[in-house]
XYZ file of N, CA and C in Angstrom:
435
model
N -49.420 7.422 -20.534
C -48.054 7.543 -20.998
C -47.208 8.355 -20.018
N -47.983 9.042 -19.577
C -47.387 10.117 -18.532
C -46.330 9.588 -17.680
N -47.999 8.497 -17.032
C -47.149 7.599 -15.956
C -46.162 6.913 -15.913
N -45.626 6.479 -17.153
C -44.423 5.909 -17.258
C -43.233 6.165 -17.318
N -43.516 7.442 -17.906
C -42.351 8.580 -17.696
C -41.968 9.024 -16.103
N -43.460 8.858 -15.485
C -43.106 9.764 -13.790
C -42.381 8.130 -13.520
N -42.665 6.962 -13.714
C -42.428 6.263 -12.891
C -40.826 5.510 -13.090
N -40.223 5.803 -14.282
C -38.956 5.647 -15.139
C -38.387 6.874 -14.173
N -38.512 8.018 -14.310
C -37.991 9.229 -13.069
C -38.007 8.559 -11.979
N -39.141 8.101 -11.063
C -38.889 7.675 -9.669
C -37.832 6.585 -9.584
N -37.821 5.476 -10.565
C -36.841 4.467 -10.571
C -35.205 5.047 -10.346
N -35.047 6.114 -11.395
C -33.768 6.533 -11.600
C -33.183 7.414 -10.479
N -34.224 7.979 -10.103
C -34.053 8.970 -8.874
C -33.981 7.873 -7.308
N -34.320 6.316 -7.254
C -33.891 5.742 -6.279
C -32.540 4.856 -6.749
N -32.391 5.049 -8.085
C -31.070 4.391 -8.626
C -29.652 4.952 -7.993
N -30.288 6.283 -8.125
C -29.100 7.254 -7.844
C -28.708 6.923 -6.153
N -29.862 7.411 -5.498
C -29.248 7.047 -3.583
C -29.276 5.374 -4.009
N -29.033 4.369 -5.006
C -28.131 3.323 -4.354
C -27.335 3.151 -4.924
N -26.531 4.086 -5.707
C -25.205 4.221 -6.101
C -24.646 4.731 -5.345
N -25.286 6.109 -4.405
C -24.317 6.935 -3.468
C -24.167 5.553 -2.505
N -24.911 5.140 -1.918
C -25.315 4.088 -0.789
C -23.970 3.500 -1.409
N -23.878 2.342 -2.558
C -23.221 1.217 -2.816
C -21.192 2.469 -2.687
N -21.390 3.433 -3.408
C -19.972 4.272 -3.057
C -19.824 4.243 -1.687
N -21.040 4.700 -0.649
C -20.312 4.832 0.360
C -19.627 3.549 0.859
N -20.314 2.584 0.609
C -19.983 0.794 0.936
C -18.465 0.592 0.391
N -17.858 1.226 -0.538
C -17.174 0.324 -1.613
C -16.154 1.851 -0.330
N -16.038 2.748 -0.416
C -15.394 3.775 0.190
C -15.124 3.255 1.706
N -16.197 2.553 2.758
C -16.347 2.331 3.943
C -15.231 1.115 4.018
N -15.089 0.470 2.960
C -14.746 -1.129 2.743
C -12.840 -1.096 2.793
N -12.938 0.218 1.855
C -11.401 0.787 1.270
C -11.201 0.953 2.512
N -11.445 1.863 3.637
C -11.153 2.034 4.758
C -10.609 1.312 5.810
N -11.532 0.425 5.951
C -10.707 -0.867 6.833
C -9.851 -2.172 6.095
N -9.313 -1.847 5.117
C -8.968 -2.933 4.425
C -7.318 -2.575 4.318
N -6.208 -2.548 3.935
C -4.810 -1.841 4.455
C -4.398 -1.716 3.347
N -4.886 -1.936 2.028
C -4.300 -1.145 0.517
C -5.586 -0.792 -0.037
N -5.428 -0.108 -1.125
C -6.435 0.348 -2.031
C -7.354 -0.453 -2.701
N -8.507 -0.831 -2.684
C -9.178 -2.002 -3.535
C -9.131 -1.625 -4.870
N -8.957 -0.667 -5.686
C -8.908 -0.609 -6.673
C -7.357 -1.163 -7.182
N -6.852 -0.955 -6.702
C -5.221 -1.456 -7.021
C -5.433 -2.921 -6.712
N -5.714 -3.811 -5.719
C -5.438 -4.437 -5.277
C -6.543 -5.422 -5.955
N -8.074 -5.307 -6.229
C -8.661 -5.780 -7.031
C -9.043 -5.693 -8.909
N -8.422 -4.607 -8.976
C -8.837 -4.475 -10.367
C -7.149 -4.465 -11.523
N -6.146 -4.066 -10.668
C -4.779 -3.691 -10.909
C -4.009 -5.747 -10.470
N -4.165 -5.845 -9.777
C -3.462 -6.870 -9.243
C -4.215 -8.541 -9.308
N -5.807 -8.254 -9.151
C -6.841 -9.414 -9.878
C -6.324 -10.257 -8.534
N -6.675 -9.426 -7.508
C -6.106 -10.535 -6.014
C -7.719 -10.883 -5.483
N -7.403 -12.377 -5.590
C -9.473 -12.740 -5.558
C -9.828 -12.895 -4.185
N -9.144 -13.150 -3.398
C -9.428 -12.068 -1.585
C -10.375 -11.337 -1.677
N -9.757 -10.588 -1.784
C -10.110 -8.902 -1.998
C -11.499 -8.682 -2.827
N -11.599 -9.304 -3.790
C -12.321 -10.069 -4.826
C -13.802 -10.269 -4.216
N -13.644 -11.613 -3.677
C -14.422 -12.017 -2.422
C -15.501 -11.300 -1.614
N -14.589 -10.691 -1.027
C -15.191 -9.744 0.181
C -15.651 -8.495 -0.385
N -15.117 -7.936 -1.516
C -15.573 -6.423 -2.118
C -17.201 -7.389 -2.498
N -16.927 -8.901 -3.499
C -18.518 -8.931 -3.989
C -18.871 -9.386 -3.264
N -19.139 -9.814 -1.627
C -19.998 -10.140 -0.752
C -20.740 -9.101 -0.077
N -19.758 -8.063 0.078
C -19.749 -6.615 0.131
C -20.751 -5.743 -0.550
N -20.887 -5.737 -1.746
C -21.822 -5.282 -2.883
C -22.794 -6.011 -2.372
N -22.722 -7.024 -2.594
C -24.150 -7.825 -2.497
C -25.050 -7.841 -1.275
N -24.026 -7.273 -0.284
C -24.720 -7.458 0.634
C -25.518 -5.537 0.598
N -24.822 -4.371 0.132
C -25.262 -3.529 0.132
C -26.621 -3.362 -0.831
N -26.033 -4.091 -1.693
C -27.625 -4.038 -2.520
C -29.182 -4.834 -2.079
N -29.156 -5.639 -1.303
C -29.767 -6.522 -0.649
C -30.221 -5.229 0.478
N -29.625 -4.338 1.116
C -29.991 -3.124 2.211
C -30.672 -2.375 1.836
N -30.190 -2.079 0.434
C -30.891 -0.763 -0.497
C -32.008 -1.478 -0.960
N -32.167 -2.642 -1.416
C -33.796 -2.971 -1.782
C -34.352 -3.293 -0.461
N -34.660 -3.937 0.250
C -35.248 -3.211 1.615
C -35.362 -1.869 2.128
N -34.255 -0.812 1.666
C -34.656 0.648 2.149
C -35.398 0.843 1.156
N -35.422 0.422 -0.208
C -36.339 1.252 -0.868
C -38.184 1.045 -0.526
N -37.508 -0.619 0.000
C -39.611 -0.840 0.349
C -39.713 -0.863 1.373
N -39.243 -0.423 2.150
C -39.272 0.625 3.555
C -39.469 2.002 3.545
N -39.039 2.653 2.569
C -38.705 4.215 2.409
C -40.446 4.420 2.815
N -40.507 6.089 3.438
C -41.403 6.426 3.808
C -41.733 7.160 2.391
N -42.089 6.403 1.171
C -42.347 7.091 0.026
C -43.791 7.429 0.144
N -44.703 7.298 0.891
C -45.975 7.326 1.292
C -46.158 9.324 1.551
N -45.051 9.953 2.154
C -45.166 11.090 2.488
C -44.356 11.679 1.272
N -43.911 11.699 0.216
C -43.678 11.863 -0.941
C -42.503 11.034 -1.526
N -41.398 11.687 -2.690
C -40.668 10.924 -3.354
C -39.280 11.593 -2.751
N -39.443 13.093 -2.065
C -37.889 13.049 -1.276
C -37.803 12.923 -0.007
N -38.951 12.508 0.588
C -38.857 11.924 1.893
C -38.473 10.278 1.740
N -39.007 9.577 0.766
C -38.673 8.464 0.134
C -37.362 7.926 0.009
N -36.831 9.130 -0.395
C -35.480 9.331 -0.835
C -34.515 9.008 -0.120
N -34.960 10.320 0.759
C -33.948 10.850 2.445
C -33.616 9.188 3.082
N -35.115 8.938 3.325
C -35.262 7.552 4.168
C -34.416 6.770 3.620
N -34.536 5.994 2.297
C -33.654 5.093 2.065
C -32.457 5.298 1.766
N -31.898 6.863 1.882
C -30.626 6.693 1.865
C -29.926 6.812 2.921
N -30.938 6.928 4.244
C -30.517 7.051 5.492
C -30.173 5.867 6.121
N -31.564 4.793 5.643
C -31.231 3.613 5.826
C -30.415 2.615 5.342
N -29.690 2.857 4.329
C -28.708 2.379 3.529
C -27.490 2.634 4.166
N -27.176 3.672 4.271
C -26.085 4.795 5.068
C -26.092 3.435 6.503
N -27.205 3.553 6.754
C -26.766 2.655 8.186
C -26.798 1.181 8.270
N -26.945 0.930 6.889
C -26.493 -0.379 6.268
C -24.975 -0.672 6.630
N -24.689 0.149 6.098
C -22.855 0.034 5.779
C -22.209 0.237 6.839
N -22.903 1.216 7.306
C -22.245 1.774 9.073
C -22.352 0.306 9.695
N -23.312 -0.913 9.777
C -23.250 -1.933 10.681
C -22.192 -2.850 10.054
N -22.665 -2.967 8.683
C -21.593 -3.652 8.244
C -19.982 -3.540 8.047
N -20.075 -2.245 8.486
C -18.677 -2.044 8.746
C -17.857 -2.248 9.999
N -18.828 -1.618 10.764
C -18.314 -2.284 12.143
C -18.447 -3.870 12.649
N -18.904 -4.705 11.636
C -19.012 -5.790 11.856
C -17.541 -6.071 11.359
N -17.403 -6.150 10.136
C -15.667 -6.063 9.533
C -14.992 -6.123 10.747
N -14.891 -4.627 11.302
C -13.943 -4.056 12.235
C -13.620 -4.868 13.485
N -15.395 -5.669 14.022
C -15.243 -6.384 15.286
C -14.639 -7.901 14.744
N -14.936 -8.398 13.573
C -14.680 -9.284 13.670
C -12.939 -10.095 13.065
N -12.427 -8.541 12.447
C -10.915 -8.151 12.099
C -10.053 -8.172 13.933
N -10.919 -7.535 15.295
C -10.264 -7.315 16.279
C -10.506 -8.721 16.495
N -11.199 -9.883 16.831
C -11.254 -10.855 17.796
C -10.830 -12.042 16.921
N -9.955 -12.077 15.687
C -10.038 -13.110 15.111
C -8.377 -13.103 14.577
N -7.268 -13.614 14.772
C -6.100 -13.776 14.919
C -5.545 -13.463 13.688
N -4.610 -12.637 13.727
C -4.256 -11.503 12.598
C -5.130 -10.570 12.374
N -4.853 -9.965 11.234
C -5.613 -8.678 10.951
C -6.229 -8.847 9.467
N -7.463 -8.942 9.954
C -8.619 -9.395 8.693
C -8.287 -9.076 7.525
N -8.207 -7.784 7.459
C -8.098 -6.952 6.518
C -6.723 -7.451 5.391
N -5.748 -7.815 6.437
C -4.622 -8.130 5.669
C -4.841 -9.748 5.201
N -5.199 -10.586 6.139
C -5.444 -12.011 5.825
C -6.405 -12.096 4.228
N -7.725 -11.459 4.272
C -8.310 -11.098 2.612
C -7.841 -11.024 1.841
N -6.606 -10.329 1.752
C -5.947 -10.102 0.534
C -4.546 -11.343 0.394
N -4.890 -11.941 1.109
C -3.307 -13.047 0.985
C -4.000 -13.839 -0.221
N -3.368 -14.000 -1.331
C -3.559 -15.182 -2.154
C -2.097 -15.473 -2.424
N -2.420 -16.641 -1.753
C -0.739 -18.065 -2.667
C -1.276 -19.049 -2.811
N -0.549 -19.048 -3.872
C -0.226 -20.155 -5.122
C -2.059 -19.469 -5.814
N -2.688 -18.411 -6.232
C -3.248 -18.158 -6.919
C -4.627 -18.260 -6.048
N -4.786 -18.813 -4.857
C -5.793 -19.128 -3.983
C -6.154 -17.920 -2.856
N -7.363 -17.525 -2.738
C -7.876 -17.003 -1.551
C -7.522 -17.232 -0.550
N -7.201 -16.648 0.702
C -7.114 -16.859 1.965
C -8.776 -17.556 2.493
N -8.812 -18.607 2.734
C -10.047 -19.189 3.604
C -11.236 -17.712 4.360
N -10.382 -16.784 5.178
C -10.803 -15.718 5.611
C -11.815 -14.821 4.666
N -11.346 -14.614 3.548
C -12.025 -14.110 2.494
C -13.225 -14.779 2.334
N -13.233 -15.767 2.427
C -14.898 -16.481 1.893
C -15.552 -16.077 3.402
N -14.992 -16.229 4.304
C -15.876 -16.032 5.939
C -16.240 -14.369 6.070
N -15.697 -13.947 5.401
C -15.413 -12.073 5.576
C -16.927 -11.973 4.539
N -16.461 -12.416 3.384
C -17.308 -12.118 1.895
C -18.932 -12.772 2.903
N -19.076 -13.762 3.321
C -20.454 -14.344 3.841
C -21.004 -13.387 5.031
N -19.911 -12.793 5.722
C -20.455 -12.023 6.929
C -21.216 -10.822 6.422
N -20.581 -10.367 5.534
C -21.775 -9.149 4.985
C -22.726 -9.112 4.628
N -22.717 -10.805 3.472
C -24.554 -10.790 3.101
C -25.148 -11.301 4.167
N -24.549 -12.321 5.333
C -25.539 -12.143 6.374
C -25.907 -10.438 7.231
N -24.909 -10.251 7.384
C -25.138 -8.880 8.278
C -26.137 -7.998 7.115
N -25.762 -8.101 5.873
C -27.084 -7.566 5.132
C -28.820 -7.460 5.296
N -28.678 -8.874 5.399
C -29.804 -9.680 5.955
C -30.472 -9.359 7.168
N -29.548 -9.485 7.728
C -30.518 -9.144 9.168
C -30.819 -7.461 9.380
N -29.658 -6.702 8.832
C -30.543 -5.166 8.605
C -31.704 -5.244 7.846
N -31.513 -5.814 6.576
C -33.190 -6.058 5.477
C -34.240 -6.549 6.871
N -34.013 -7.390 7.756
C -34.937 -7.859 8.074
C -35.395 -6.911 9.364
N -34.123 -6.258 9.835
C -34.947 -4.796 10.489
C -35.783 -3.589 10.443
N -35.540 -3.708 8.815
C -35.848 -2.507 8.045
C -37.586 -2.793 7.808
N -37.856 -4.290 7.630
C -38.905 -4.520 7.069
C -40.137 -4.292 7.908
């Protein structure tokens, strides 16, 4: 019975570094993007923005389950910890600068093109933005492994 209790603790205690992980993502995201995502997705229901925040998520959570079965939990549960939230942390760091490179070489400014919806429609950009993360997800998971 014990064990289920220690192992309900270890779950919650890697729950937590992928909430900080998924904040720093959703914080990293706000950053390069040129209004507030909370205004702009939850206030305004602009599905751009929409898009790319849940390609975004998805792609951070996809990092964090690879850091967690990567984590050096072998040398205990806060070295475990450290690790996957280090590696998460540098989840977002790639995926952000992926944003960033691919906002500089691609005509206009990414960030602003995401959030264009007329006549109720996504900017095309948004679906290419939203896919670049769960790939760029991907290929960190597959570094990590």
């Amino acid at each position: 019975m014990a064990e289920i209790f220690e192992s309900a603790g270890i779950t919650i205690a890697y729950g937590v570094v992928g909430f900080i992980v998924m904040a720093a993502g959703f914080a990293a995201l706000d950053l390069v993007t040129p209004r507030k995502l909370v205004e702009v997705v939850w206030k305004e229901r602009n599905k751009g923005a929409s898009i790319v925040l849940s390609g975004q998520m998805l792609g951070v959570g996809l990092v964090i389950s690879q850091a967690i079965r990567s984590s050096e939990f072998q040398e205990g549960l806060i070295w475990g910890l450290t690790s996957t939230l280090v590696y998460g942390l540098a989840g977002v760091l790639v995926m952000t600068v992926v944003f960033a490179v691919v906002g500089i070489v691609t005509p206009g400014r990414m960030g602003a093109c995401v959030m264009e919806d007329v006549d109720n429609r996504p900017h095309p950009a948004a679906w290419v933005q939203g896919t670049m993360y769960v790939g760029t997800a991907l290929m960190v998971s597959a570094a990590l492994s």
